[in-house]
Coordinates of C-alpha atoms and ligand atoms in Angstrom, one line a residue:
Chain A
M1 CA -28.5 23.6 -62.8
S2 CA -30.1 26.6 -61.8
R3 CA -27.8 29.3 -59.8
A4 CA -31.2 28.8 -57.1
D5 CA -29.8 25.6 -56.3
A6 CA -26.1 25.9 -56.7
E7 CA -26.1 29.0 -54.4
G8 CA -29.0 28.4 -52.6
V9 CA -27.3 27.8 -49.3
A10 CA -29.1 27.3 -46.0
P11 CA -28.6 28.5 -42.7
V12 CA -26.9 26.3 -40.4
A13 CA -26.6 26.3 -36.7
N14 CA -25.8 30.4 -35.9
T15 CA -22.2 30.3 -33.9
A16 CA -22.0 33.7 -32.5
G17 CA -19.7 35.0 -31.1
A18 CA -16.5 34.2 -32.0
D19 CA -15.9 32.7 -35.8
P20 CA -15.6 28.7 -35.4
V21 CA -12.5 27.4 -35.6
I22 CA -12.6 25.5 -39.6
V23 CA -10.8 22.1 -40.0
G24 CA -10.0 20.5 -43.2
M25 CA -11.4 17.5 -43.9
E26 CA -11.2 14.1 -46.4
V27 CA -12.0 14.2 -49.9
L28 CA -13.1 10.5 -51.0
I29 CA -13.8 9.5 -54.0
E30 CA -14.7 5.7 -54.9
D31 CA -15.0 4.4 -58.5
V32 CA -17.1 7.3 -59.3
R33 CA -18.9 7.3 -63.2
F34 CA -21.2 10.3 -64.5
S35 CA -22.9 10.4 -67.9
Y36 CA -24.7 13.2 -68.8
P37 CA -28.3 13.0 -70.0
S38 CA -27.4 13.5 -73.4
G39 CA -25.5 9.7 -73.0
V40 CA -21.5 11.1 -72.5
E41 CA -20.4 9.6 -70.1
A42 CA -17.1 12.2 -69.0
V43 CA -16.1 10.2 -65.7
K44 CA -14.6 6.8 -66.0
G45 CA -14.4 5.4 -62.6
V46 CA -12.3 7.8 -61.2
S47 CA -10.7 6.7 -57.4
L48 CA -9.2 9.2 -55.1
S49 CA -8.3 9.6 -51.5
I50 CA -7.9 13.7 -50.5
R51 CA -6.1 14.1 -47.0
P52 CA -7.2 17.2 -44.7
G53 CA -5.1 19.6 -45.3
E54 CA -3.8 18.2 -48.5
R55 CA -3.1 20.6 -51.9
V56 CA -4.3 19.0 -55.4
A57 CA -4.0 20.5 -58.3
I58 CA -5.7 18.5 -61.6
V59 CA -4.4 19.0 -64.7
G60 CA -5.5 17.4 -68.7
Q61 CA -7.0 17.9 -71.2
N62 CA -9.4 19.7 -72.2
G63 CA -12.4 17.4 -72.0
A64 CA -10.9 15.0 -69.0
G65 CA -13.9 14.9 -67.4
K66 CA -12.1 17.7 -64.8
T67 CA -14.6 19.6 -64.3
T68 CA -17.5 16.9 -64.5
L69 CA -15.6 15.3 -61.5
V70 CA -14.8 18.2 -59.3
R71 CA -18.7 19.3 -59.0
Q72 CA -20.1 15.8 -57.7
L73 CA -17.9 17.5 -54.5
N74 CA -20.8 19.4 -54.0
G75 CA -23.7 17.8 -55.4
I76 CA -24.4 20.4 -58.9
F77 CA -23.8 16.3 -60.1
R78 CA -24.9 13.1 -58.5
P79 CA -22.7 10.0 -59.5
T80 CA -24.5 8.2 -62.1
S81 CA -22.2 5.2 -60.1
G82 CA -20.1 4.9 -57.0
R83 CA -19.4 7.4 -54.4
V84 CA -18.3 10.8 -53.0
Q85 CA -17.5 11.5 -48.8
V86 CA -16.6 14.6 -47.3
G87 CA -15.8 13.9 -44.2
D88 CA -18.2 12.3 -42.2
W89 CA -20.8 12.6 -45.3
I90 CA -21.9 10.5 -48.4
T91 CA -23.0 13.4 -50.7
S92 CA -25.5 11.2 -51.7
E93 CA -27.0 11.6 -48.4
H94 CA -27.0 15.4 -48.2
T95 CA -28.6 18.2 -49.6
I96 CA -26.3 20.9 -52.4
A97 CA -27.2 23.4 -49.2
E98 CA -25.9 21.2 -46.8
L99 CA -23.0 20.5 -48.7
A100 CA -22.0 23.8 -49.4
T101 CA -21.5 24.6 -46.0
R102 CA -18.2 21.5 -46.8
V103 CA -17.3 22.0 -50.3
G104 CA -16.7 25.4 -51.5
Y105 CA -16.2 25.7 -55.3
V106 CA -15.4 28.2 -57.3
F107 CA -16.4 28.4 -61.0
Q108 CA -14.8 28.2 -64.4
N109 CA -16.8 30.9 -65.5
P110 CA -16.9 33.8 -62.5
D111 CA -20.3 35.3 -64.8
E112 CA -22.2 32.2 -63.4
Q113 CA -21.7 33.1 -60.4
L114 CA -21.5 36.9 -59.4
F115 CA -25.2 38.6 -58.8
A116 CA -24.4 41.2 -56.5
R117 CA -24.7 44.6 -56.8
T118 CA -21.3 45.2 -55.3
V119 CA -18.1 43.0 -54.6
R120 CA -18.9 43.2 -51.1
A121 CA -22.0 42.0 -51.2
D122 CA -21.6 39.4 -53.4
V123 CA -18.6 38.5 -50.6
E124 CA -20.7 38.8 -47.7
F125 CA -23.3 36.6 -49.2
G126 CA -21.9 33.2 -48.6
P127 CA -21.0 33.6 -44.9
R128 CA -24.0 35.9 -44.4
N129 CA -26.0 32.4 -45.8
L130 CA -24.4 30.1 -43.3
G131 CA -26.1 32.5 -40.3
L132 CA -23.2 34.1 -38.8
D133 CA -23.6 36.5 -37.1
S134 CA -23.2 40.4 -39.5
A135 CA -19.7 41.7 -37.7
Q136 CA -18.4 37.8 -38.2
V137 CA -19.5 38.4 -42.6
A138 CA -18.1 41.5 -42.7
R139 CA -14.8 40.6 -40.8
R140 CA -14.8 37.4 -43.2
A141 CA -15.3 39.7 -46.6
E142 CA -13.0 42.1 -45.4
T143 CA -10.0 39.8 -44.8
A144 CA -10.9 37.9 -48.2
I145 CA -11.7 40.7 -50.9
E146 CA -8.0 42.1 -49.1
A147 CA -6.2 39.1 -50.0
V148 CA -7.4 39.0 -54.1
G149 CA -5.9 42.2 -53.7
L150 CA -9.9 44.0 -54.4
S151 CA -9.8 46.1 -51.2
G152 CA -10.1 48.9 -54.0
V153 CA -12.8 48.1 -55.6
A154 CA -15.2 46.4 -53.1
D155 CA -17.9 49.0 -53.5
L156 CA -17.8 48.8 -57.5
H157 CA -20.5 46.9 -59.4
P158 CA -18.8 43.2 -60.2
H159 CA -19.6 43.4 -64.1
H160 CA -17.3 47.0 -64.2
L161 CA -14.3 44.7 -62.9
S162 CA -12.4 43.2 -65.6
L163 CA -12.7 39.0 -66.0
S164 CA -9.5 38.0 -64.1
E165 CA -10.8 40.6 -61.0
R166 CA -14.4 39.0 -61.8
K167 CA -12.4 36.0 -61.0
R168 CA -10.6 37.1 -57.8
V169 CA -14.5 38.7 -56.4
A170 CA -15.5 35.0 -56.7
L171 CA -12.7 33.3 -55.0
A172 CA -12.9 35.4 -52.5
G173 CA -16.2 34.4 -51.6
V174 CA -15.7 31.0 -51.5
V175 CA -12.8 32.0 -48.9
A176 CA -15.0 34.0 -47.3
M177 CA -17.2 30.6 -46.7
G178 CA -14.4 29.4 -45.1
T179 CA -15.6 25.9 -46.0
P180 CA -13.2 23.1 -45.2
V181 CA -12.3 22.2 -48.8
V182 CA -12.3 24.7 -51.4
V183 CA -12.2 24.1 -54.8
L184 CA -11.2 25.8 -57.8
D185 CA -12.2 25.6 -60.7
E186 CA -8.6 27.2 -63.4
P187 CA -7.8 29.8 -60.9
T188 CA -5.5 31.4 -62.7
T189 CA -6.5 31.7 -66.3
G190 CA -6.6 35.5 -67.6
Q191 CA -4.3 36.6 -64.1
D192 CA -1.5 38.0 -64.2
A193 CA 1.7 37.3 -62.8
A194 CA 1.2 39.8 -59.5
G195 CA -2.8 37.8 -59.8
V196 CA -0.8 34.2 -59.7
D197 CA 1.7 34.9 -56.4
M198 CA -2.1 36.6 -55.0
I199 CA -4.3 33.1 -55.9
A200 CA -0.9 31.0 -54.8
Q201 CA -0.6 32.3 -51.4
V202 CA -3.9 32.3 -50.6
V203 CA -4.3 28.8 -51.4
A204 CA -1.0 28.3 -49.3
A205 CA -3.2 30.4 -46.5
L206 CA -5.7 28.1 -46.9
T207 CA -4.0 25.0 -46.5
D208 CA -2.1 26.3 -43.3
A209 CA -5.0 26.8 -42.0
G210 CA -5.9 22.8 -42.4
R211 CA -8.4 23.2 -45.2
T212 CA -7.7 20.8 -48.0
V213 CA -7.5 22.4 -51.5
I214 CA -8.2 20.8 -55.2
A215 CA -7.4 23.2 -57.7
I216 CA -7.8 22.2 -61.5
T217 CA -5.5 23.9 -63.6
H218 CA -4.0 24.5 -66.8
D219 CA -0.7 26.1 -65.4
M220 CA 2.2 23.9 -65.2
E221 CA 4.2 26.6 -63.9
F222 CA 1.5 27.3 -61.5
C223 CA 1.6 23.6 -60.6
A224 CA 4.5 23.3 -60.1
E225 CA 5.7 25.8 -57.7
H226 CA 2.2 25.4 -55.9
F227 CA 1.9 22.2 -54.9
D228 CA 2.4 19.0 -53.4
R229 CA 0.2 16.9 -55.6
V230 CA -0.8 16.7 -59.5
I231 CA -3.4 14.0 -60.9
V232 CA -3.4 14.1 -64.3
M233 CA -6.7 12.9 -66.2
A234 CA -7.6 12.1 -69.5
G235 CA -10.8 10.7 -71.0
G236 CA -12.4 10.5 -68.1
Q237 CA -9.7 8.7 -66.0
V238 CA -7.0 9.7 -63.7
L239 CA -4.0 8.3 -66.0
V240 CA -1.3 9.7 -63.1
D241 CA -0.7 10.4 -59.6
G242 CA 1.7 12.0 -57.5
H243 CA 4.6 14.7 -56.1
P244 CA 5.0 17.2 -59.1
R245 CA 8.8 15.6 -59.7
D246 CA 7.6 12.4 -60.3
V247 CA 5.0 13.3 -62.4
F248 CA 6.6 15.4 -65.0
V249 CA 8.7 12.4 -66.1
R250 CA 5.6 10.8 -67.4
D251 CA 6.1 11.3 -71.2
A252 CA 3.6 9.1 -72.2
E253 CA 0.9 10.0 -69.7
L254 CA 1.6 13.4 -70.0
D255 CA 1.2 13.2 -73.7
A256 CA -1.8 11.6 -73.9
A257 CA -3.7 14.5 -71.3
A258 CA -1.8 16.5 -74.1
V259 CA 0.1 18.4 -70.4
E260 CA 3.7 19.5 -70.8
P261 CA 6.4 19.5 -68.0
P262 CA 7.1 23.3 -67.0
Q263 CA 9.4 25.7 -68.6
L264 CA 12.4 25.3 -66.5
T265 CA 12.1 21.5 -65.8
R266 CA 12.0 20.9 -69.8
L267 CA 14.9 23.1 -70.1
A268 CA 16.7 20.6 -67.8
R269 CA 16.1 17.5 -69.3
A270 CA 16.7 19.6 -72.7
L271 CA 20.7 19.9 -70.8
G272 CA 20.8 16.3 -69.7
W273 CA 20.7 17.3 -65.5
D274 CA 19.2 14.6 -63.7
D275 CA 17.4 16.6 -61.1
Q276 CA 13.9 17.8 -61.9
P277 CA 13.9 21.5 -60.7
L278 CA 10.1 23.3 -60.4
S279 CA 10.5 26.5 -60.0
A280 CA 13.5 28.7 -61.2
E281 CA 14.8 29.0 -57.6
E282 CA 15.3 25.4 -57.9
F283 CA 17.0 25.8 -61.4
V284 CA 19.7 28.2 -60.3
G285 CA 20.7 26.0 -57.7
A286 CA 20.9 23.0 -60.2
F287 CA 22.4 25.2 -62.2
A288 CA 25.3 26.0 -59.5
R289 CA 25.8 22.7 -58.1
R290 CA 26.7 21.8 -62.2
G291 CA 29.2 24.9 -62.1
A292 CA 30.8 24.2 -58.8
H293 CA 32.0 20.2 -60.5
S294 CA 33.9 21.6 -63.9
Chain B
M1 CA -3.3 47.6 -91.3
I2 CA -4.4 48.7 -87.8
S3 CA -3.5 52.3 -87.3
L4 CA -4.7 53.7 -83.8
T5 CA -3.7 57.6 -83.4
D6 CA -3.7 58.9 -80.2
V7 CA -6.7 56.9 -79.1
S8 CA -8.5 57.8 -74.9
Y9 CA -11.8 56.1 -73.7
A10 CA -14.0 56.6 -71.2
Y11 CA -16.5 54.2 -69.9
P12 CA -20.7 55.4 -70.0
D13 CA -20.7 57.4 -66.6
A14 CA -17.1 56.7 -65.5
E15 CA -15.1 59.5 -64.1
A16 CA -11.4 58.4 -65.5
L17 CA -10.0 57.6 -68.6
T18 CA -9.8 53.6 -69.2
L19 CA -6.9 54.8 -72.3
E20 CA -5.2 57.7 -72.9
H21 CA -3.2 58.9 -75.5
V22 CA -3.2 55.2 -77.3
D23 CA -0.7 54.7 -80.5
L24 CA -0.4 51.4 -82.4
E25 CA 0.6 50.0 -85.3
V26 CA 0.4 47.0 -86.7
E27 CA 1.0 45.4 -90.4
R28 CA -0.8 43.9 -92.4
G29 CA -0.1 40.0 -92.4
S30 CA 1.2 39.7 -89.4
I31 CA 0.3 38.7 -85.4
A32 CA 1.2 41.4 -82.8
G33 CA 0.7 40.3 -79.0
I34 CA -0.6 42.7 -76.9
V35 CA 0.4 42.0 -72.8
G36 CA -0.9 43.7 -69.8
A37 CA -1.3 43.3 -66.1
S38 CA -5.7 42.7 -65.0
G39 CA -7.4 45.5 -65.6
A40 CA -4.6 47.4 -67.3
G41 CA -7.6 48.0 -70.3
K42 CA -6.4 45.0 -73.1
T43 CA -10.3 43.8 -73.2
T44 CA -10.9 47.6 -73.7
L45 CA -8.6 48.3 -76.4
A46 CA -9.9 44.9 -78.0
K47 CA -13.0 46.3 -78.1
I48 CA -12.0 49.3 -79.7
I49 CA -9.7 47.7 -82.5
A50 CA -12.6 45.3 -83.5
G51 CA -15.5 48.6 -82.9
F52 CA -17.0 47.2 -80.7
I53 CA -16.5 50.8 -78.5
P54 CA -18.2 53.0 -79.1
H55 CA -20.6 50.9 -81.2
A56 CA -21.8 48.7 -78.8
D57 CA -20.6 50.0 -75.3
G58 CA -21.1 53.3 -76.0
G59 CA -18.5 55.7 -73.6
E60 CA -16.2 58.4 -75.4
L61 CA -14.3 57.8 -77.5
S62 CA -11.4 60.5 -79.0
G63 CA -8.7 59.6 -81.7
T64 CA -8.8 57.9 -84.5
V65 CA -8.6 54.5 -85.9
R66 CA -8.7 53.1 -88.5
V67 CA -8.5 49.5 -89.9
D68 CA -8.3 48.5 -93.1
G69 CA -7.9 52.0 -94.1
R70 CA -11.9 52.5 -92.8
D71 CA -11.9 54.9 -89.8
L72 CA -14.3 52.4 -87.7
S73 CA -15.0 55.2 -85.3
T74 CA -17.2 56.9 -86.8
G75 CA -18.3 54.5 -89.6
S76 CA -20.8 51.8 -88.2
L77 CA -20.5 48.2 -86.1
V78 CA -22.3 47.1 -89.5
D79 CA -18.8 48.1 -91.6
A80 CA -16.1 46.8 -88.6
V81 CA -17.2 43.3 -88.9
S82 CA -16.9 43.1 -92.2
V83 CA -13.7 44.2 -91.5
V84 CA -12.7 42.8 -88.1
G85 CA -13.6 39.7 -85.8
L86 CA -13.4 39.4 -82.0
V87 CA -12.7 36.4 -80.2
I88 CA -14.0 37.9 -76.9
Q89 CA -12.3 37.0 -73.9
N90 CA -14.9 34.9 -72.1
P91 CA -16.0 32.1 -74.4
F92 CA -19.0 31.2 -72.1
N93 CA -20.4 34.4 -73.3
Q94 CA -19.8 34.3 -77.0
I95 CA -22.0 31.7 -77.6
S96 CA -24.9 33.3 -79.9
G97 CA -28.0 31.1 -77.0
A98 CA -29.7 30.9 -81.2
K99 CA -28.5 27.3 -82.1
Y100 CA -28.9 24.0 -81.3
T101 CA -26.0 22.5 -82.5
V102 CA -22.3 23.1 -82.9
R103 CA -22.1 23.5 -86.6
E104 CA -24.9 25.8 -86.5
E105 CA -22.8 28.2 -84.1
I106 CA -20.3 28.2 -86.4
A107 CA -22.0 29.1 -89.2
F108 CA -24.0 31.6 -87.0
G109 CA -21.9 34.4 -88.7
L110 CA -21.8 33.2 -92.3
E111 CA -25.5 32.7 -92.1
N112 CA -25.9 36.8 -91.4
F113 CA -23.2 37.4 -94.5
G114 CA -25.7 35.5 -96.9
T115 CA -23.0 32.6 -97.5
P116 CA -24.2 29.9 -99.3
R117 CA -25.4 27.2 -97.8
D118 CA -23.0 24.6 -99.5
E119 CA -19.6 26.6 -99.0
M120 CA -20.7 27.1 -95.4
Q121 CA -21.2 23.7 -94.6
R122 CA -17.3 23.3 -96.2
R123 CA -15.9 26.1 -94.5
V124 CA -17.4 25.2 -90.9
D125 CA -15.6 21.4 -91.6
E126 CA -12.5 23.1 -92.6
V127 CA -12.5 24.9 -89.7
A128 CA -13.3 22.3 -87.7
A129 CA -10.3 20.0 -89.0
L130 CA -7.8 22.9 -88.4
L131 CA -9.2 23.4 -84.3
R132 CA -9.8 19.2 -83.7
I133 CA -13.3 19.7 -83.1
E134 CA -15.0 17.9 -85.2
H135 CA -15.7 15.3 -83.0
L136 CA -18.1 18.1 -81.1
L137 CA -20.4 18.9 -84.2
D138 CA -23.4 17.6 -83.6
R139 CA -23.6 18.9 -79.8
S140 CA -24.9 21.6 -78.2
P141 CA -22.9 24.6 -78.1
Y142 CA -23.9 24.1 -73.8
A143 CA -22.7 21.0 -73.8
L144 CA -18.9 21.2 -73.9
S145 CA -16.2 22.0 -71.8
G146 CA -14.7 24.6 -70.9
G147 CA -11.9 24.7 -73.6
Q148 CA -14.0 23.1 -76.0
Q149 CA -16.1 26.2 -75.9
Q150 CA -13.5 28.2 -76.6
L151 CA -12.0 26.5 -79.6
V152 CA -15.5 26.8 -80.9
A153 CA -15.6 30.7 -80.3
I154 CA -12.1 30.9 -81.8
A155 CA -14.1 28.3 -85.2
S156 CA -16.8 31.2 -85.5
M157 CA -14.2 33.7 -86.1
I158 CA -12.0 32.4 -88.0
V159 CA -14.8 30.9 -90.1
L160 CA -15.2 34.8 -91.3
R161 CA -12.3 34.6 -92.4
T162 CA -12.0 38.6 -91.9
P163 CA -9.0 40.7 -92.8
V164 CA -8.5 41.2 -89.2
I165 CA -9.0 39.5 -86.2
V166 CA -8.9 40.2 -83.1
M167 CA -8.3 37.7 -79.9
D168 CA -8.7 38.2 -76.2
E169 CA -7.1 36.1 -74.3
P170 CA -8.1 32.8 -76.1
T171 CA -6.6 30.2 -75.8
A172 CA -6.6 31.0 -71.5
Q173 CA -9.0 27.7 -70.9
L174 CA -7.1 25.0 -73.2
D175 CA -4.6 22.7 -72.2
P176 CA -0.9 23.1 -73.4
A177 CA -1.2 20.8 -76.3
G178 CA -4.3 23.0 -77.3
T179 CA -2.4 26.5 -76.9
R180 CA -0.2 25.4 -79.0
M181 CA -2.0 24.3 -81.9
V182 CA -4.2 27.7 -81.5
F183 CA -1.2 29.6 -82.2
D184 CA 0.7 27.3 -84.7
V185 CA -3.2 27.5 -87.1
L186 CA -2.9 31.5 -86.4
S187 CA 0.5 31.7 -87.8
A188 CA -0.6 29.8 -90.7
L189 CA -3.4 32.2 -91.2
R190 CA -0.8 34.9 -91.1
E191 CA 0.8 33.5 -93.7
T192 CA -2.5 34.0 -96.0
G193 CA -2.1 38.0 -94.8
I194 CA -4.7 37.9 -92.2
T195 CA -3.7 40.4 -89.6
I196 CA -4.2 39.3 -86.1
V197 CA -4.1 40.9 -82.8
I198 CA -3.5 38.9 -79.6
F199 CA -3.9 40.0 -76.2
E200 CA -2.2 37.2 -73.6
H201 CA -0.6 35.9 -70.8
K202 CA 1.2 32.9 -71.8
L203 CA 4.7 34.8 -72.9
E204 CA 6.7 31.1 -74.3
L205 CA 3.9 31.0 -77.0
L206 CA 4.5 34.9 -77.9
Q207 CA 7.7 34.7 -78.2
Q208 CA 7.2 32.1 -80.5
H209 CA 4.5 33.2 -82.6
A210 CA 4.6 37.1 -82.9
D211 CA 6.1 39.7 -85.3
R212 CA 5.7 42.5 -82.4
L213 CA 4.8 43.3 -78.8
H214 CA 3.3 46.1 -77.3
V215 CA 2.5 47.0 -73.4
V216 CA -0.7 47.7 -72.4
A217 CA -0.4 50.2 -68.8
D218 CA -0.6 53.8 -67.4
R219 CA -3.6 53.5 -69.7
S220 CA -1.6 53.8 -73.0
I221 CA 0.7 51.3 -74.7
V222 CA 3.9 52.3 -73.2
L223 CA 6.7 49.7 -75.4
S224 CA 7.0 48.2 -78.4
G225 CA 9.1 46.4 -79.8
A226 CA 10.4 42.6 -81.2
P227 CA 9.5 40.4 -78.7
D228 CA 13.0 39.3 -77.3
D229 CA 13.4 42.8 -77.0
V230 CA 10.6 43.6 -74.7
L231 CA 10.3 40.5 -72.7
A232 CA 13.9 41.0 -71.4
D233 CA 12.9 44.8 -70.7
D234 CA 13.3 44.9 -67.3
R235 CA 10.7 47.6 -66.6
L236 CA 7.9 44.4 -67.2
A237 CA 8.4 43.9 -63.1
Q238 CA 7.3 47.4 -62.7
W239 CA 4.3 47.4 -65.3
A240 CA 3.2 43.9 -63.7
V241 CA 3.6 42.0 -66.3
G242 CA 5.5 39.1 -65.8
T243 CA 8.0 37.5 -68.1
T244 CA 9.4 33.5 -69.4
R245 CA 10.6 31.3 -66.5
Y246 CA 13.6 31.4 -68.4
V247 CA 14.5 35.0 -68.5
T248 CA 13.1 35.0 -64.4
A249 CA 15.7 32.1 -63.9
G250 CA 18.4 33.7 -65.6
R251 CA 18.0 36.8 -63.1
L252 CA 18.6 35.1 -60.5
A253 CA 21.9 33.1 -62.1
R254 CA 23.1 37.2 -62.8
E255 CA 22.0 38.1 -59.1
R256 CA 24.2 34.9 -57.4
G257 CA 27.3 35.9 -60.2
L258 CA 26.5 32.3 -62.1
L259 CA 25.8 34.1 -65.3
P260 CA 28.0 37.0 -66.3
P261 CA 26.3 40.7 -66.6
E262 CA 27.5 40.8 -70.3
V263 CA 25.7 37.2 -71.5
P264 CA 22.3 38.3 -72.6
L265 CA 18.6 37.0 -70.5
P266 CA 17.6 34.3 -72.6
V267 CA 13.6 34.8 -74.2
S268 CA 13.3 31.5 -74.9
F269 CA 14.0 27.9 -74.6
E270 CA 16.2 27.9 -77.5
Q271 CA 18.6 30.9 -76.2
A272 CA 18.4 30.1 -72.1
E273 CA 20.1 26.2 -73.1
R274 CA 22.8 28.1 -74.9
V275 CA 23.3 29.7 -71.7
F276 CA 22.9 27.2 -69.3
D277 CA 24.9 24.9 -70.8
R278 CA 27.9 24.7 -68.6
E279 CA 29.6 22.1 -70.8
R280 CA 29.7 24.7 -73.5
S281 CA 30.0 28.0 -71.6
V282 CA 32.5 26.8 -69.4
R283 CA 35.3 25.6 -72.6
Ligands
LIG301 N1 -23.4 20.0 -70.2 C1 -23.1 19.2 -71.0 N2 -23.4 18.3 -71.6 C2 -22.5 16.9 -72.0 N3 -21.9 16.9 -71.8 C3 -20.8 17.5 -71.2 C4 -21.8 19.1 -70.8 N4 -20.1 19.4 -70.2 C5 -19.3 18.5 -70.3 N5 -19.6 17.6 -71.0 C6 -18.4 16.9 -71.9 O1 -18.3 16.2 -71.0 C7 -16.8 15.6 -71.1 C8 -15.8 16.1 -69.5 O2 -15.9 17.6 -69.6 P1 -15.5 18.5 -68.5 O3 -16.6 20.2 -68.6 O4 -15.5 18.0 -67.3 O5 -14.3 19.0 -69.3 P2 -12.8 19.5 -68.1 O6 -12.1 18.4 -68.0 O7 -13.2 20.6 -67.0 O8 -12.3 20.6 -69.7 P3 -11.7 21.4 -70.0 O9 -10.2 21.7 -68.6 O10 -12.3 22.1 -71.2 O11 -13.1 22.6 -68.6 C9 -16.4 16.8 -72.2 O12 -16.5 15.7 -73.4 C10 -17.5 17.2 -72.8 O13 -17.5 18.5 -74.0
LIG302 N1 -18.3 48.0 -68.4 C1 -17.3 49.2 -67.9 N2 -18.0 49.6 -67.4 C2 -16.9 50.7 -65.9 N3 -15.6 50.3 -66.3 C3 -15.3 49.1 -67.3 C4 -16.0 48.7 -67.5 N4 -15.1 47.6 -68.1 C5 -14.2 47.4 -67.8 N5 -14.1 48.8 -66.8 C6 -12.6 49.0 -66.0 O1 -11.7 49.4 -67.3 C7 -11.0 49.0 -66.7 C8 -9.9 48.1 -67.8 O2 -10.3 47.1 -68.0 P1 -10.2 45.7 -68.9 O3 -11.5 44.6 -68.7 O4 -9.8 46.5 -70.5 O5 -8.9 45.4 -68.8 P2 -8.3 44.0 -68.9 O6 -6.7 44.1 -68.9 O7 -8.9 43.5 -69.9 O8 -8.1 42.8 -67.2 P3 -8.5 41.4 -67.5 O9 -6.5 41.2 -67.7 O10 -8.7 41.2 -66.7 O11 -9.5 40.9 -68.5 C9 -10.8 48.3 -65.6 O12 -10.0 48.8 -64.7 C10 -11.8 47.9 -65.3 O13 -12.4 48.2 -64.5
LIG303 MG1 -13.1 22.5 -66.8
LIG304 MG1 -9.3 41.6 -69.9

């Protein structure tokens, strides 16, 4: 796949004036398989239904097929068999450029994605190609850059930023596109505590606005604290799919997927508590209830 | 083993210093963990310890950087690479681009050092087994997942057996089990006398494996100490450095009057198990 393919977003009808309202879209994945030309079968029959506005995390071992799976959504890869539907579109019937108006994708490696000479120009690239007028483009870029905490460096060259900052530039670029579906490939890698919070807020703002968010992550704390649904993958398949509280007790599947519950969930279990706290708040709440009994 | 004295650095054309008056001591055969906020200067410091700065990146470096008795700030990059291996932060950029298979990729550095062929093969097999990537050896280095690429990048440094290994967020792309495996490998390397400097955000693992922690903030190293002391330090938040969830829960419980202030904040899983065990604390 060349950069031009991935980013050559076709202009769509200009909706001058007010920003068009963005609503989330449903994503349907039906028995999708995908093999790389080298013969590796990376996705082996995955079916998922994701509702508009849902906030979904995908976790699982290295090489599980997470990145390969989400790349089917925006047409970078096409399923070897099975089908993917985004809203009312079946992806096989649409070009990468068309799909880019529905599915935004933040790459695992930001350096594959950034190419403009300034942070601002990079973030403006997507919305401009959607055919928005320049006031809308500027407004969207400004908002997105601020949301990821980079207002102070908006006029610098992305390559003069640190890696975690570059990752947030890529995120801002996708947020500014205003796509109904946003896919984040390991958004928190390399982020410090404040960066993780910032990304969690961006995710919450997206889903609050009704947009669908699918995030791949190895960060179990991030997953437990901010997502309502976790999909666990291993060997190209989905092993478990459910609320974090139900997923983080499935030891056998977690083990097979090289995943472990978050710190405080593990701790509560070791203490013999039957609640499954997913955050410090919940953990301390459970601790307080126990105190009241004694 | 590693000794930085009054090190300051500015990138080429940059108006301000990125690091200023940095002092750092790392003992031979130890693991030093370095934490710091995004953009604090961790990668910059990693490149200085490995001699990439100033030899490859240019800019203005002052102060002394001594590694294994050599002064890297005045020596050459070739000098530096024979003592220090650097696992760079973005594994996608570490791949040489010159090799067709993962096996050749891991052997690339050894080849440059003129290692005999059969020894080279043996060492590649050894390190591949250690990091559980044997099944990838015949693949193209580009036909890998993000985490697999990261393991290959780590393997290609470990295989060199340099006395010092500097790793810039080496587990960022790894699943939880892979992360634990890498830390176990590092602990085993330490036992052989290798010195490791690791830049990491995964504090629970640093707590378990590092001998000392150093905090980069305000363009310098602002705190050095035993992991338990550093992770319970109240100033971490002000430097935008996180801590373990055990500390977070401990603080919250304290605030709500559920833990007396004289109980030390639990940093690790084991400490938290003792602190939050109601049955035991009530008795
Ligand atoms: N370009 C490629 N050519 C051939 N095989 C590939 C390619 N990219 C990935 N693979 C293989 O496909 C499988 C799935 O890879 P994928 O990148 O989807 O995993 P992942 O779940 O995203 O892992 P990670 O957490 O490490 O990023 C792995 O076995 C990987 O080696
Ligand atoms: N090539 C460069 N030229 C100019 N400034 C740079 C360059 N590389 C980094 N910087 C700046 O130096 C500072 C420190 O960057 P560095 O990459 O060392 O941070 P870091 O602590 O490693 O961050 P991260 O956690 O995101 O990896 C940042 O403010 C960054 O913008
Ligand atoms: Mg991936
Ligand atoms: Mg860095």
